[in-house]
Short mmCIF file of C-alpha atoms in Angstrom, two decimals:
data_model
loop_
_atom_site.label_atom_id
_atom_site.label_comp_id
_atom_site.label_asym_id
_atom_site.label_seq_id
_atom_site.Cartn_x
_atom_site.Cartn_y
_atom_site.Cartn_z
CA UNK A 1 -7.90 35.38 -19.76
CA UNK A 2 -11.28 33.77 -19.71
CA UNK A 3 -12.67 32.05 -16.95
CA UNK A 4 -13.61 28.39 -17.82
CA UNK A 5 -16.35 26.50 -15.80
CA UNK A 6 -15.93 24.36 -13.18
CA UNK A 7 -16.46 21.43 -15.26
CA UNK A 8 -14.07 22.76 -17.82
CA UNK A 9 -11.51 23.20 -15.67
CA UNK A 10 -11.95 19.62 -14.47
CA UNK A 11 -11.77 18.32 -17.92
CA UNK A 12 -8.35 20.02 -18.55
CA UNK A 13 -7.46 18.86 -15.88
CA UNK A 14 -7.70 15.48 -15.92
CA UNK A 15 -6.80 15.68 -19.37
CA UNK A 16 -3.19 17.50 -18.60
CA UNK A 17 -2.39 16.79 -15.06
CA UNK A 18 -0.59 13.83 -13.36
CA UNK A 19 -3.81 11.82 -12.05
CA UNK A 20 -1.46 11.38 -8.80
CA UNK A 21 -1.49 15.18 -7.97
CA UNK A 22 -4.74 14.93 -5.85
CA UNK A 23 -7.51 17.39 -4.64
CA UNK A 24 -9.36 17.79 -1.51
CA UNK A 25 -12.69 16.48 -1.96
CA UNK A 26 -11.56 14.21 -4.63
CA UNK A 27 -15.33 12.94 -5.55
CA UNK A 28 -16.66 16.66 -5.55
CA UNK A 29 -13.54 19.35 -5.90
CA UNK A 30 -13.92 23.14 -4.75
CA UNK A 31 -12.53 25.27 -7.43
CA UNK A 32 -10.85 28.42 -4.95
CA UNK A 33 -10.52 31.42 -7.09
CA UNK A 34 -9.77 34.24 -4.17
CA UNK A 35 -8.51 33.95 -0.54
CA UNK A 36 -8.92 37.13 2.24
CA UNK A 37 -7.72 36.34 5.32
CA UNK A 38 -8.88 33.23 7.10
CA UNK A 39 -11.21 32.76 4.16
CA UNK A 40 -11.21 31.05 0.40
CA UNK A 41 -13.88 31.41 -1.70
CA UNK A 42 -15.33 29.61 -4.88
CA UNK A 43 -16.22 30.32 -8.37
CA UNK A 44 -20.06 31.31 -6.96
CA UNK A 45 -18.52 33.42 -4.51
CA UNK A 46 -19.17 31.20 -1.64
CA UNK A 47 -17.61 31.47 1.77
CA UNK A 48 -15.13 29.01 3.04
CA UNK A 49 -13.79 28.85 6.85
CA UNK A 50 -9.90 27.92 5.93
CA UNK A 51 -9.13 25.71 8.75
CA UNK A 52 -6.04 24.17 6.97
CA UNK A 53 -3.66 26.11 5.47
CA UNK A 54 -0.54 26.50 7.70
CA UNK A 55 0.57 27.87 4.49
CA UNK A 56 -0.84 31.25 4.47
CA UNK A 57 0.63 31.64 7.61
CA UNK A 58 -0.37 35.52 8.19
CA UNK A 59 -3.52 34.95 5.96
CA UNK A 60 -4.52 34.70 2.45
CA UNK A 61 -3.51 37.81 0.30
CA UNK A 62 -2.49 39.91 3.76
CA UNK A 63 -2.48 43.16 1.54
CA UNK A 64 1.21 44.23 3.78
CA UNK A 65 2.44 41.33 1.85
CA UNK A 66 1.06 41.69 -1.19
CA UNK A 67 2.46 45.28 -1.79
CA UNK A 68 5.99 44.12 -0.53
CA UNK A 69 6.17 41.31 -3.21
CA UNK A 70 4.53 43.96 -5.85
CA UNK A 71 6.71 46.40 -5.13
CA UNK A 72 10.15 44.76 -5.04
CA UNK A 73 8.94 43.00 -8.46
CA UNK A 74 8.50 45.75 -10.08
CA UNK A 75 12.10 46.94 -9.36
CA UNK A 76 13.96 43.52 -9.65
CA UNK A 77 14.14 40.29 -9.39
CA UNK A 78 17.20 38.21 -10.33
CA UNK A 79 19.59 35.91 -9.50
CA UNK A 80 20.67 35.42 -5.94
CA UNK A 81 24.34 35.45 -6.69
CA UNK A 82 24.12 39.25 -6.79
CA UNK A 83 24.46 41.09 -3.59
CA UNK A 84 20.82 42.36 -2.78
CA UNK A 85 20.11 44.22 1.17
CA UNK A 86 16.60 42.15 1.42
CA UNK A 87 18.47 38.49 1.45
CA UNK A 88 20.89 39.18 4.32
CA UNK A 89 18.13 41.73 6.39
CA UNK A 90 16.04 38.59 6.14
CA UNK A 91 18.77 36.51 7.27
CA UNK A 92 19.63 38.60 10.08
CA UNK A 93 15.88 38.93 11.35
CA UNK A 94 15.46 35.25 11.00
CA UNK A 95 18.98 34.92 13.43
CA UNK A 96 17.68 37.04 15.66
CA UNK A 97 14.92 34.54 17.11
CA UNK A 98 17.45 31.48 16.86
CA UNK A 99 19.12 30.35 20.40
CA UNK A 100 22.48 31.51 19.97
CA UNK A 101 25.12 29.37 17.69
CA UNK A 102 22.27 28.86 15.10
CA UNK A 103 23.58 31.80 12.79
CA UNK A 104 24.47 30.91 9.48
CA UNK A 105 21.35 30.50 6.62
CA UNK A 106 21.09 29.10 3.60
CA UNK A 107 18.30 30.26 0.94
CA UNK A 108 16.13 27.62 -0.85
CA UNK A 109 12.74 27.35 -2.64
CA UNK A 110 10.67 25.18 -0.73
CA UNK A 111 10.50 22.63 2.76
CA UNK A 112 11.39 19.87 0.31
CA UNK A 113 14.67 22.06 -1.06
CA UNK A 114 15.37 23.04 3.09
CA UNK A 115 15.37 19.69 4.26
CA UNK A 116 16.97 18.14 1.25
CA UNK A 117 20.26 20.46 2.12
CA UNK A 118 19.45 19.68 5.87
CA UNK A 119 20.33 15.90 5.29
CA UNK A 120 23.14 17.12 3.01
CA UNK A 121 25.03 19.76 5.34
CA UNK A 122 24.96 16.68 8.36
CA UNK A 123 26.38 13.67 6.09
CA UNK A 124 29.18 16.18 4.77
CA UNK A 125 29.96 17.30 8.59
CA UNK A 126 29.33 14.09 10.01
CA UNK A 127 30.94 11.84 6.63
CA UNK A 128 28.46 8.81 7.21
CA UNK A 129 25.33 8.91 5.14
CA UNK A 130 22.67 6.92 7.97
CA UNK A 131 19.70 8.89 8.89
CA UNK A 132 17.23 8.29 11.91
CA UNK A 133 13.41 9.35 11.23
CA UNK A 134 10.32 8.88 13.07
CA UNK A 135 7.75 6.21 11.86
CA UNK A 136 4.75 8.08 10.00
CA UNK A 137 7.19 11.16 9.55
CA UNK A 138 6.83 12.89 6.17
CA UNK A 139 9.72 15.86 5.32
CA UNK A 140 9.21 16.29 1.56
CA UNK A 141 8.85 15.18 -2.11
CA UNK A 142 12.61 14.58 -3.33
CA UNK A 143 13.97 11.46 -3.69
CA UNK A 144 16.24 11.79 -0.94
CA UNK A 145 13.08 12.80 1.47
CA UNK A 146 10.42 10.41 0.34
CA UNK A 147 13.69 7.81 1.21
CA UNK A 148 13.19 8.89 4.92
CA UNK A 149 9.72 9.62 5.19
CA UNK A 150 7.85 6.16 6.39
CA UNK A 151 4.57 8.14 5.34
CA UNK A 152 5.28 8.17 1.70
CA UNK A 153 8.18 5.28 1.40
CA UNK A 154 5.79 2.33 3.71
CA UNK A 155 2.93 2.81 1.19
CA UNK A 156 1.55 -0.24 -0.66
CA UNK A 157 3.33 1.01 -3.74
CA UNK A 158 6.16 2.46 -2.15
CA UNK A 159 9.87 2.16 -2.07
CA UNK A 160 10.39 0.40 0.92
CA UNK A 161 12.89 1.48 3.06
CA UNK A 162 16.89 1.69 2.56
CA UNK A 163 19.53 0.28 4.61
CA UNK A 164 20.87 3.32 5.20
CA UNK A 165 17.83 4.75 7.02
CA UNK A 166 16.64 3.94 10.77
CA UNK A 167 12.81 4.55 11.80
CA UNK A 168 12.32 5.23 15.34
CA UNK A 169 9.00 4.71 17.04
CA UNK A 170 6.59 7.66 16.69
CA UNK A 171 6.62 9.17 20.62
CA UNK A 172 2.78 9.38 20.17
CA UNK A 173 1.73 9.40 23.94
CA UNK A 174 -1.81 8.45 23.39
CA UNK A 175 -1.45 5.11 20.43
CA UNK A 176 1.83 5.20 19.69
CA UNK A 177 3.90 2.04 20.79
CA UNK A 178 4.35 3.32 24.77
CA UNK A 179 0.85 5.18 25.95
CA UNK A 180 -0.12 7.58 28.59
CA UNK A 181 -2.45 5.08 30.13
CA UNK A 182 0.48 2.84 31.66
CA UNK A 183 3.28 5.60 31.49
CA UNK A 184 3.71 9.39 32.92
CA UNK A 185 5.08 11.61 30.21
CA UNK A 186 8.66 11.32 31.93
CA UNK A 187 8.90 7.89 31.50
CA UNK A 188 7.17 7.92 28.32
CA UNK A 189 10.00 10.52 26.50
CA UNK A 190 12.50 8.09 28.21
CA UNK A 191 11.12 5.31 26.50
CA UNK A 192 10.62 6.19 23.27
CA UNK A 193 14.00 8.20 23.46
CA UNK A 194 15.77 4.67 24.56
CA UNK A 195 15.03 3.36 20.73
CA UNK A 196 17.06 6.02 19.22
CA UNK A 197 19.95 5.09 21.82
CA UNK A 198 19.50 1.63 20.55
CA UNK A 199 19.76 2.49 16.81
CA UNK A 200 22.76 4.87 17.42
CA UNK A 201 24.46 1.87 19.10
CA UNK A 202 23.12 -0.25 16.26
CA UNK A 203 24.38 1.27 13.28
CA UNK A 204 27.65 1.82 14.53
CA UNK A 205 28.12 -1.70 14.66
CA UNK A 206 26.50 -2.82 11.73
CA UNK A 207 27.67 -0.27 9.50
CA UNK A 208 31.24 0.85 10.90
CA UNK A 209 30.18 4.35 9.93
CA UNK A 210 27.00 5.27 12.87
CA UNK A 211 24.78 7.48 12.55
CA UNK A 212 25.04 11.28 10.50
CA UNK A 213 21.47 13.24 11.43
CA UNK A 214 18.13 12.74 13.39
CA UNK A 215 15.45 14.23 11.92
CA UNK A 216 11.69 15.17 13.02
CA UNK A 217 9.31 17.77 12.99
CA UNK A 218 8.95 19.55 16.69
CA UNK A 219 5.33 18.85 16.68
CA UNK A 220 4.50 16.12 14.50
CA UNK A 221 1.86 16.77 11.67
CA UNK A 222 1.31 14.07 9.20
CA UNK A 223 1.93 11.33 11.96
CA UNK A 224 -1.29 12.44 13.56
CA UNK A 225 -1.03 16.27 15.38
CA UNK A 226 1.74 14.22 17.69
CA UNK A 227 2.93 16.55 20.54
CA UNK A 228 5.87 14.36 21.39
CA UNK A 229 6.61 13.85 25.95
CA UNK A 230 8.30 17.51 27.08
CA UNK A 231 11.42 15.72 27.97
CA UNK A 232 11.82 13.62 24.93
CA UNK A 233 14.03 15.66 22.39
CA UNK A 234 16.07 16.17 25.42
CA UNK A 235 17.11 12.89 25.48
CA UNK A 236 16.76 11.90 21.64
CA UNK A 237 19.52 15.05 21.46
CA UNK A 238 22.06 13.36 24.07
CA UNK A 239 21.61 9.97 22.28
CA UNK A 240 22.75 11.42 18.75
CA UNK A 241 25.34 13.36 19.54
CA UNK A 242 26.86 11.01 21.68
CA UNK A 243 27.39 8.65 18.67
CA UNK A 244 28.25 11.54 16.91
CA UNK A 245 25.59 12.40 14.84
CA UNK A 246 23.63 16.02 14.40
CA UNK A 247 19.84 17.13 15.35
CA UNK A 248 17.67 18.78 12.47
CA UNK A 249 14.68 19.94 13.70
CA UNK A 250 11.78 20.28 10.84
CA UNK A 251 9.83 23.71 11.62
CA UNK A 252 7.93 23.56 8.11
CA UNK A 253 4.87 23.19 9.31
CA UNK A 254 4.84 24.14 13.18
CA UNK A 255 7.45 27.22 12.65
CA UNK A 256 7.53 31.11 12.90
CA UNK A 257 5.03 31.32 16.19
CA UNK A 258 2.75 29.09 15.48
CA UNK A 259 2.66 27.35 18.71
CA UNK A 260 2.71 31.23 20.58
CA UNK A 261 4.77 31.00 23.07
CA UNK A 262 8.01 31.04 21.04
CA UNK A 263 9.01 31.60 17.43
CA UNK A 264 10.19 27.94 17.00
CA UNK A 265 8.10 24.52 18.22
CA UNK A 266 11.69 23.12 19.63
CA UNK A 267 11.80 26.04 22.02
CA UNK A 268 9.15 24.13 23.51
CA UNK A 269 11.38 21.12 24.63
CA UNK A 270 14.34 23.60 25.71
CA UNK A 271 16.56 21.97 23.40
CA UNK A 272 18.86 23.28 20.52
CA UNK A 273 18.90 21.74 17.26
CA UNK A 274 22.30 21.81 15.31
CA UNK A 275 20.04 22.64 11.92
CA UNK A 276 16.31 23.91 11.97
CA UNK A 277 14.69 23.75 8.14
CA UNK A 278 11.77 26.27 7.45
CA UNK A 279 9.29 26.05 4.63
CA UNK A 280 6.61 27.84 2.49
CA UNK A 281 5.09 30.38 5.33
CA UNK A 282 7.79 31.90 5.53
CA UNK A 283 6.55 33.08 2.64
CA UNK A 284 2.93 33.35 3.35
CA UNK A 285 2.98 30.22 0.28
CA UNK A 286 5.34 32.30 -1.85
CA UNK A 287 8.30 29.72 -2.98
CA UNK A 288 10.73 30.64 -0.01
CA UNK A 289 12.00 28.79 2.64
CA UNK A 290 15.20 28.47 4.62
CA UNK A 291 18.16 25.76 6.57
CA UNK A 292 19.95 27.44 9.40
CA UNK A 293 22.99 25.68 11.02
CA UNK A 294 26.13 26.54 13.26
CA UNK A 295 29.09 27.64 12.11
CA UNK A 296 30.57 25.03 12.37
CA UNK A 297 28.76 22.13 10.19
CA UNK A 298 28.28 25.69 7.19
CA UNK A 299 32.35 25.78 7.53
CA UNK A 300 32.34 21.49 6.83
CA UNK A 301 30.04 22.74 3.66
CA UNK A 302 32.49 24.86 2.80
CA UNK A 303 35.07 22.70 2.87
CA UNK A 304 34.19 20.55 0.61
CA UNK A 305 35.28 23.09 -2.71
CA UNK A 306 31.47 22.39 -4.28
CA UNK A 307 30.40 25.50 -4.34
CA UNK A 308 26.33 26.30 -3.06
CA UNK A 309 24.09 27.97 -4.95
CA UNK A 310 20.12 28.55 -5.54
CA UNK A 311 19.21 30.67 -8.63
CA UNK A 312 16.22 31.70 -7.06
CA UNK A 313 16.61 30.62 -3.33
CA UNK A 314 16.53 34.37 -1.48
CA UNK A 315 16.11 36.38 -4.19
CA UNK A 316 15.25 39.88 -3.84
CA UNK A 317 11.40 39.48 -4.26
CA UNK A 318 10.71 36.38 -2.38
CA UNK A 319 13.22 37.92 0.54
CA UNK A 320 10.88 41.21 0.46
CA UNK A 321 7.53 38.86 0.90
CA UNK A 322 9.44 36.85 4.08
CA UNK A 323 10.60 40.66 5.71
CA UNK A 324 6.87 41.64 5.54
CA UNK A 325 5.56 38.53 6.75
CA UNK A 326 7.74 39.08 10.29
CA UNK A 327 6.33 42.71 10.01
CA UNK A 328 2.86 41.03 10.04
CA UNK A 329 3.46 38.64 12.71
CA UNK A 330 5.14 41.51 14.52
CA UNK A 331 2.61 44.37 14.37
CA UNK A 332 -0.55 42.59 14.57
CA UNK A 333 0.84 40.28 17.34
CA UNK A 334 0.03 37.08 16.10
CA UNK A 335 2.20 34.84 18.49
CA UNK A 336 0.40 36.62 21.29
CA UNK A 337 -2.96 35.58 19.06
CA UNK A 338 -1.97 31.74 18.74
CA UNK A 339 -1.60 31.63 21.84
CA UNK A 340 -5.26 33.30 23.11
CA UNK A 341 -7.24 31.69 20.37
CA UNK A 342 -5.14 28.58 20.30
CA UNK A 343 -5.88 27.82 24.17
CA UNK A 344 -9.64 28.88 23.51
CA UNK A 345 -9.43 26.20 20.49
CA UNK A 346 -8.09 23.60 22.83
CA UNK A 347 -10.47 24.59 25.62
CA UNK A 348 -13.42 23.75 23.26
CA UNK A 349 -12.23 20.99 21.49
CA UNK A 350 -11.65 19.46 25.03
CA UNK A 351 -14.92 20.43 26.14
CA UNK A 352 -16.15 18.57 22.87
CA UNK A 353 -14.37 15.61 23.58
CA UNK A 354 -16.20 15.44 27.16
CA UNK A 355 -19.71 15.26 25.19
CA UNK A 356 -18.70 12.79 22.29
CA UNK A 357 -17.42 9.61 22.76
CA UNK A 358 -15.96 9.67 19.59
CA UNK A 359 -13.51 12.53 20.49
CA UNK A 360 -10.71 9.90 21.82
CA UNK A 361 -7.98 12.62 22.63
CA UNK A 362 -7.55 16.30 21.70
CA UNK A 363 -3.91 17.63 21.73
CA UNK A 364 -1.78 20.97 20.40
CA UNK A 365 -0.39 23.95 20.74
CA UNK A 366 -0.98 27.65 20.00
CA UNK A 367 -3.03 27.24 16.46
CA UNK A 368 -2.13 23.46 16.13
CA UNK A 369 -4.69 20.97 17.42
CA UNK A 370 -5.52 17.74 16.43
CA UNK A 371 -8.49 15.62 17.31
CA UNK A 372 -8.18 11.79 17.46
CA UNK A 373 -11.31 10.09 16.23
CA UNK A 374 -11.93 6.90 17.73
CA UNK A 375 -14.17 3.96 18.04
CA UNK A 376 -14.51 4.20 21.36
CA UNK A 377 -12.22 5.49 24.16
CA UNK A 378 -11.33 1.85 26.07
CA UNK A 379 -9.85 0.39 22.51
CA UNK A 380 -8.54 3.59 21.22
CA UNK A 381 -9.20 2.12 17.87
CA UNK A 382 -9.20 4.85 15.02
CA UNK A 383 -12.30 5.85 13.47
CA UNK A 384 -11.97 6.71 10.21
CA UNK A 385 -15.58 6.59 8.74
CA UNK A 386 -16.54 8.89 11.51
CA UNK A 387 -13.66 11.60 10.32
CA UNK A 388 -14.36 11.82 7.12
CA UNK A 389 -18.03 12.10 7.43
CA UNK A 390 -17.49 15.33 9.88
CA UNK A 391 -14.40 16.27 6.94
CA UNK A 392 -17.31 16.01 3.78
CA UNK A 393 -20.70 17.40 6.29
CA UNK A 394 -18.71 20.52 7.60
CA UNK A 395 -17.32 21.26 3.87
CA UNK A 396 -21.03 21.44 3.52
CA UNK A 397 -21.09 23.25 6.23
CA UNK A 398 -18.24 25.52 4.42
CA UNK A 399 -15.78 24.66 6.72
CA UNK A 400 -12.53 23.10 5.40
CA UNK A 401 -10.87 20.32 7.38
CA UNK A 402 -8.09 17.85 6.88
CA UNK A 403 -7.35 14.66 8.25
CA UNK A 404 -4.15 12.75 9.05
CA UNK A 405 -2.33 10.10 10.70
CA UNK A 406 -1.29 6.75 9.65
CA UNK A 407 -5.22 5.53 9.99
CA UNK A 408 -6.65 9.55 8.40
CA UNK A 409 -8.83 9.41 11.45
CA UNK A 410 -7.01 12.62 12.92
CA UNK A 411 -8.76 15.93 12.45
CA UNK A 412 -6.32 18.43 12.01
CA UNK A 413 -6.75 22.22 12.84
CA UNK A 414 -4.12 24.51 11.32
CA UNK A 415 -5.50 27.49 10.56
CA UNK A 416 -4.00 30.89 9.05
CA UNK A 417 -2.91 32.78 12.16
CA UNK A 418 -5.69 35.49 12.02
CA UNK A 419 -7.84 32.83 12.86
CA UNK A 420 -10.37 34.40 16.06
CA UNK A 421 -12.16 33.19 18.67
CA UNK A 422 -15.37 33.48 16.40
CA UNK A 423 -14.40 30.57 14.18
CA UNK A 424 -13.36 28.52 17.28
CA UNK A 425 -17.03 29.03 17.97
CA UNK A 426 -18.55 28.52 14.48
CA UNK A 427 -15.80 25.21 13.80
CA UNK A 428 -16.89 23.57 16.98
CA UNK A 429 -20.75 24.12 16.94
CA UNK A 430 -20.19 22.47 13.72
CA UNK A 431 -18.13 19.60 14.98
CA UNK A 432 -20.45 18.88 17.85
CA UNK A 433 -23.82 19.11 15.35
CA UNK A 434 -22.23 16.73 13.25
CA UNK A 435 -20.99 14.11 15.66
CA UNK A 436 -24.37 14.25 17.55
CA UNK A 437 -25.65 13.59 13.48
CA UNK A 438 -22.98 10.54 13.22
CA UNK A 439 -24.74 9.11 16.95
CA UNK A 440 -27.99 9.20 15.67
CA UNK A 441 -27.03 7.41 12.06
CA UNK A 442 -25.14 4.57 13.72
CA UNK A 443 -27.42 4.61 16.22
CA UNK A 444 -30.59 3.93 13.64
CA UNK A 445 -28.62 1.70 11.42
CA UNK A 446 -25.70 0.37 12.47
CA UNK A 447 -24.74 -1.16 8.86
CA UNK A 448 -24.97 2.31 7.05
CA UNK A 449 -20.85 3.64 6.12
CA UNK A 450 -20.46 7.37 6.00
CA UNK A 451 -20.04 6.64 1.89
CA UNK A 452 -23.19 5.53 1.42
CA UNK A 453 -24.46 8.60 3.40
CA UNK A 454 -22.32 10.71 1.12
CA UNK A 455 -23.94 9.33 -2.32
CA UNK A 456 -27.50 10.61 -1.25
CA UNK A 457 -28.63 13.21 -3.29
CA UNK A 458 -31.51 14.81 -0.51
CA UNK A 459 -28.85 14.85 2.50
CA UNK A 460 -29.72 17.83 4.83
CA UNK A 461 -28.12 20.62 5.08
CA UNK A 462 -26.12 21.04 8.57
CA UNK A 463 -27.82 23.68 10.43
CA UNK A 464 -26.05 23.53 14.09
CA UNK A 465 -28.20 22.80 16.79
CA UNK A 466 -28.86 24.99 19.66
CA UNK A 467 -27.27 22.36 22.31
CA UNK A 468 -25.85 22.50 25.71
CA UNK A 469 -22.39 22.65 24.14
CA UNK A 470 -22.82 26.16 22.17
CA UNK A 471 -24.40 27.55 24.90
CA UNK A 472 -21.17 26.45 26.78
CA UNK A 473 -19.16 27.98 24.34
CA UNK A 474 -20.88 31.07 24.76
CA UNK A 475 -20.23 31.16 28.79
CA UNK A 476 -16.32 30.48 28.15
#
């Protein structure tokens, strides 16, 4: 096939694509033709730091992985309704780092597909249909996701939300409604956990029925980088199941060891979920993810006589890639990595946030850190012009940041899991260059927006300073 230009692939793009499928870097896209590792690189070759894709969980094009998926597809790959060793091997390994009772999987295609069957498997167990979500949660593109994600269905030009679902309070200790500045984190996990008591109690006397499933991520991405109070699933967990209702705990995004210290981000909050949903790294971004439930609420699946099936969901090559991907994880210890490089990230970031006043709160876990971008720290008020002028400068920079949160003044850090101490060093030099940049600017004219800074044609290029903070870095 021939390679087009950038501009040509642009053009058919915008000529055949949904203009709602958007890019990163909308005004200027990068056009990624290979991945190694922690890296991507463009059409000219150039060198990108990947600092955000959780996806390519064990790192872009691990060659392990590679030659599993090759291998296996050049032998078969077919329906999953045939027996096949890799789909139950994967099944068993995946049981094996589940708290016991969680030991029945189901095979899907994607997060979307796993928490799709999620909110299926609880309303057939529970037979009520009302859902409690967290406000700013996102779970996935279907219908019956975007009708419980208050990311996607609170929108402008959204569907507003349905009677059947219940939005709880996002248990953001630092600006979500109860904060860290009046409450200790005991009292703040109470507190938030108290609304979901409330709705329980609510629904089951407004609609006769209660409630059938809460659902949230462990560690809450699109809502901000949200590390939720330690003792607040604890409570959330009493609340539902005492009116009945089951626990799904979303791992799409924070699952298999990201956070280091355990294979799962709920293991954190020494609770058991009654369904955990797993998504794309699984796969290292191959289509593969997972739902894994009791016994119990798969035999109420059963029971219903509608048979389950996934054409595709586990099938022998995508099973293959997911084996190899625990090899990875496995051999190369990268839980014991997050966890090293993760703390280091968190130690700088932190250290960051001492020198710039703009650095409102840093929070995460293992390889899962978030950095809240404020106006200043007394209001708490989100800065958003100030993210997304360090997002565009370090993509000069050629290193690739996201941003989230209900205001997209959250700088979000989820790197492939190879990620090393190194591009702690290189991603924070950055950070603090550019925020000492964004001082001086507002400093010198107070009236100039980080857009109008982005349209100039003779910007500099960011070469980090040698300041006090790098030399910090390099005493750590």
């Amino acid at each position: 096939m021939q390679d087009l230009t950038k501009q040509e692939t642009i053009a058919l793009r915008e000529k055949y694509i949904g203009q709602s499928c958007q890019l990163f870097f909308r005004d200027n896209p990068l056009k990624i033709v290979k991945g190694k590792g922690q890296y991507l690189y463009d059409e000219n070759g150039d060198q990108y730091l990947d600092c955000i894709n959780n996806v390519a969980h064990v790192g872009h094009c691990h060659p392990d992985v590679v030659e599993a998926g090759c291998a296996q597809m050049a032998e078969l790959n077919t329906n999953s309704r045939f027996l096949h060793d890799n789909i139950v091997l994967c099944a068993k390994r995946i049981v094996s780092t589940m708290p016991r009772g969680l030991s029945v999987c189901f095979f899907v295609n994607s997060g979307s597909e796993a928490n799709d069957l999620a909110l299926r498997l609880a309303q057939i167990h529970t037979g009520r249909k009302d859902v409690i979500a967290l406000e700013h949660a996102y779970h996935g593109h279907l219908t019956s996701l975007i009708e419980i994600s208050h990311y996607k269905f609170n929108l402008p030009g959204g569907i507003g939300k349905k009677d059947h679902v219940h939005v709880a309070s996002i248990p953001d200790p630092y600006r979500g409604k109860y904060r860290n500045d009046k409450y200790g984190d005991e009292e703040l996990g109470e507190l938030y956990a108290e609304e979901v008591r409330q709705i329980c109690e609510n629904a089951k006397n407004t609609n006769g029925g209660g409630i059938s499933a809460f659902i949230a991520e462990s560690m809450i991405s699109c809502g901000g980088q949200v590390i939720p109070p330690k003792n607040y699933f604890q409570q959330v967990y009493k609340h539902v199941r005492a009116a009945g209702g089951v626990c799904i705990a979303d791992e799409v995004q924070v699952g298999f060891g990201r956070v280091g210290r355990h294979w799962w981000a709920f293991e954190d909050y020494n609770v058991r979920p009654d369904i955990v949903t797993m998504g794309k790294p699984m796969g290292n971004g191959h289509p593969i993810a997972a739902v894994v439930t009791t016994p119990e609420i798969a035999a109420s699946f059963l029971g219903t006589g509608v048979e389950y099936f996934n054409t595709y969901g586990g099938n022998p090559v995508s099973c293959a890639i997911a084996n190899a991907v625990f090899d990875t994880i496995e051999r190369e210890n990268l839980r014991e990595r997050a966890i090293t490089v993760g703390e280091y990230l968190l130690d700088c970031c932190q250290q960051l946030a001492k020198k710039h006043h703009f650095v409102g709160d840093v929070r995460g876990a293992g390889l899962f850190v978030g950095l809240d971008i404020v106006e200043d720290r007394l209001s708490r008020r989100p800065n958003r012009p100030c993210a997304e002028y360090v997002r565009q400068r370090l993509r000069e920079a050629h290193i690739l940041i996201s941003l989230d949160g209900p205001e997209s003044n959250i700088i979000k850090l989820k790197p492939p899991m190879v990620f090393s101490k190194e591009n702690v060093n290189e991603v924070v030099a950055a950070l603090d260059s550019v925020l000492e940049e964004y001082k001086h600017k507002i400093d010198s004219d107070p009236f100039e927006t980080p857009a109008s800074a982005e349209g100039r044609s003779n910007i500099k290029k960011l070469r980090p300073h040698k300041s006090v903070f790098e030399k910090l870095i390099k005493s750590m």
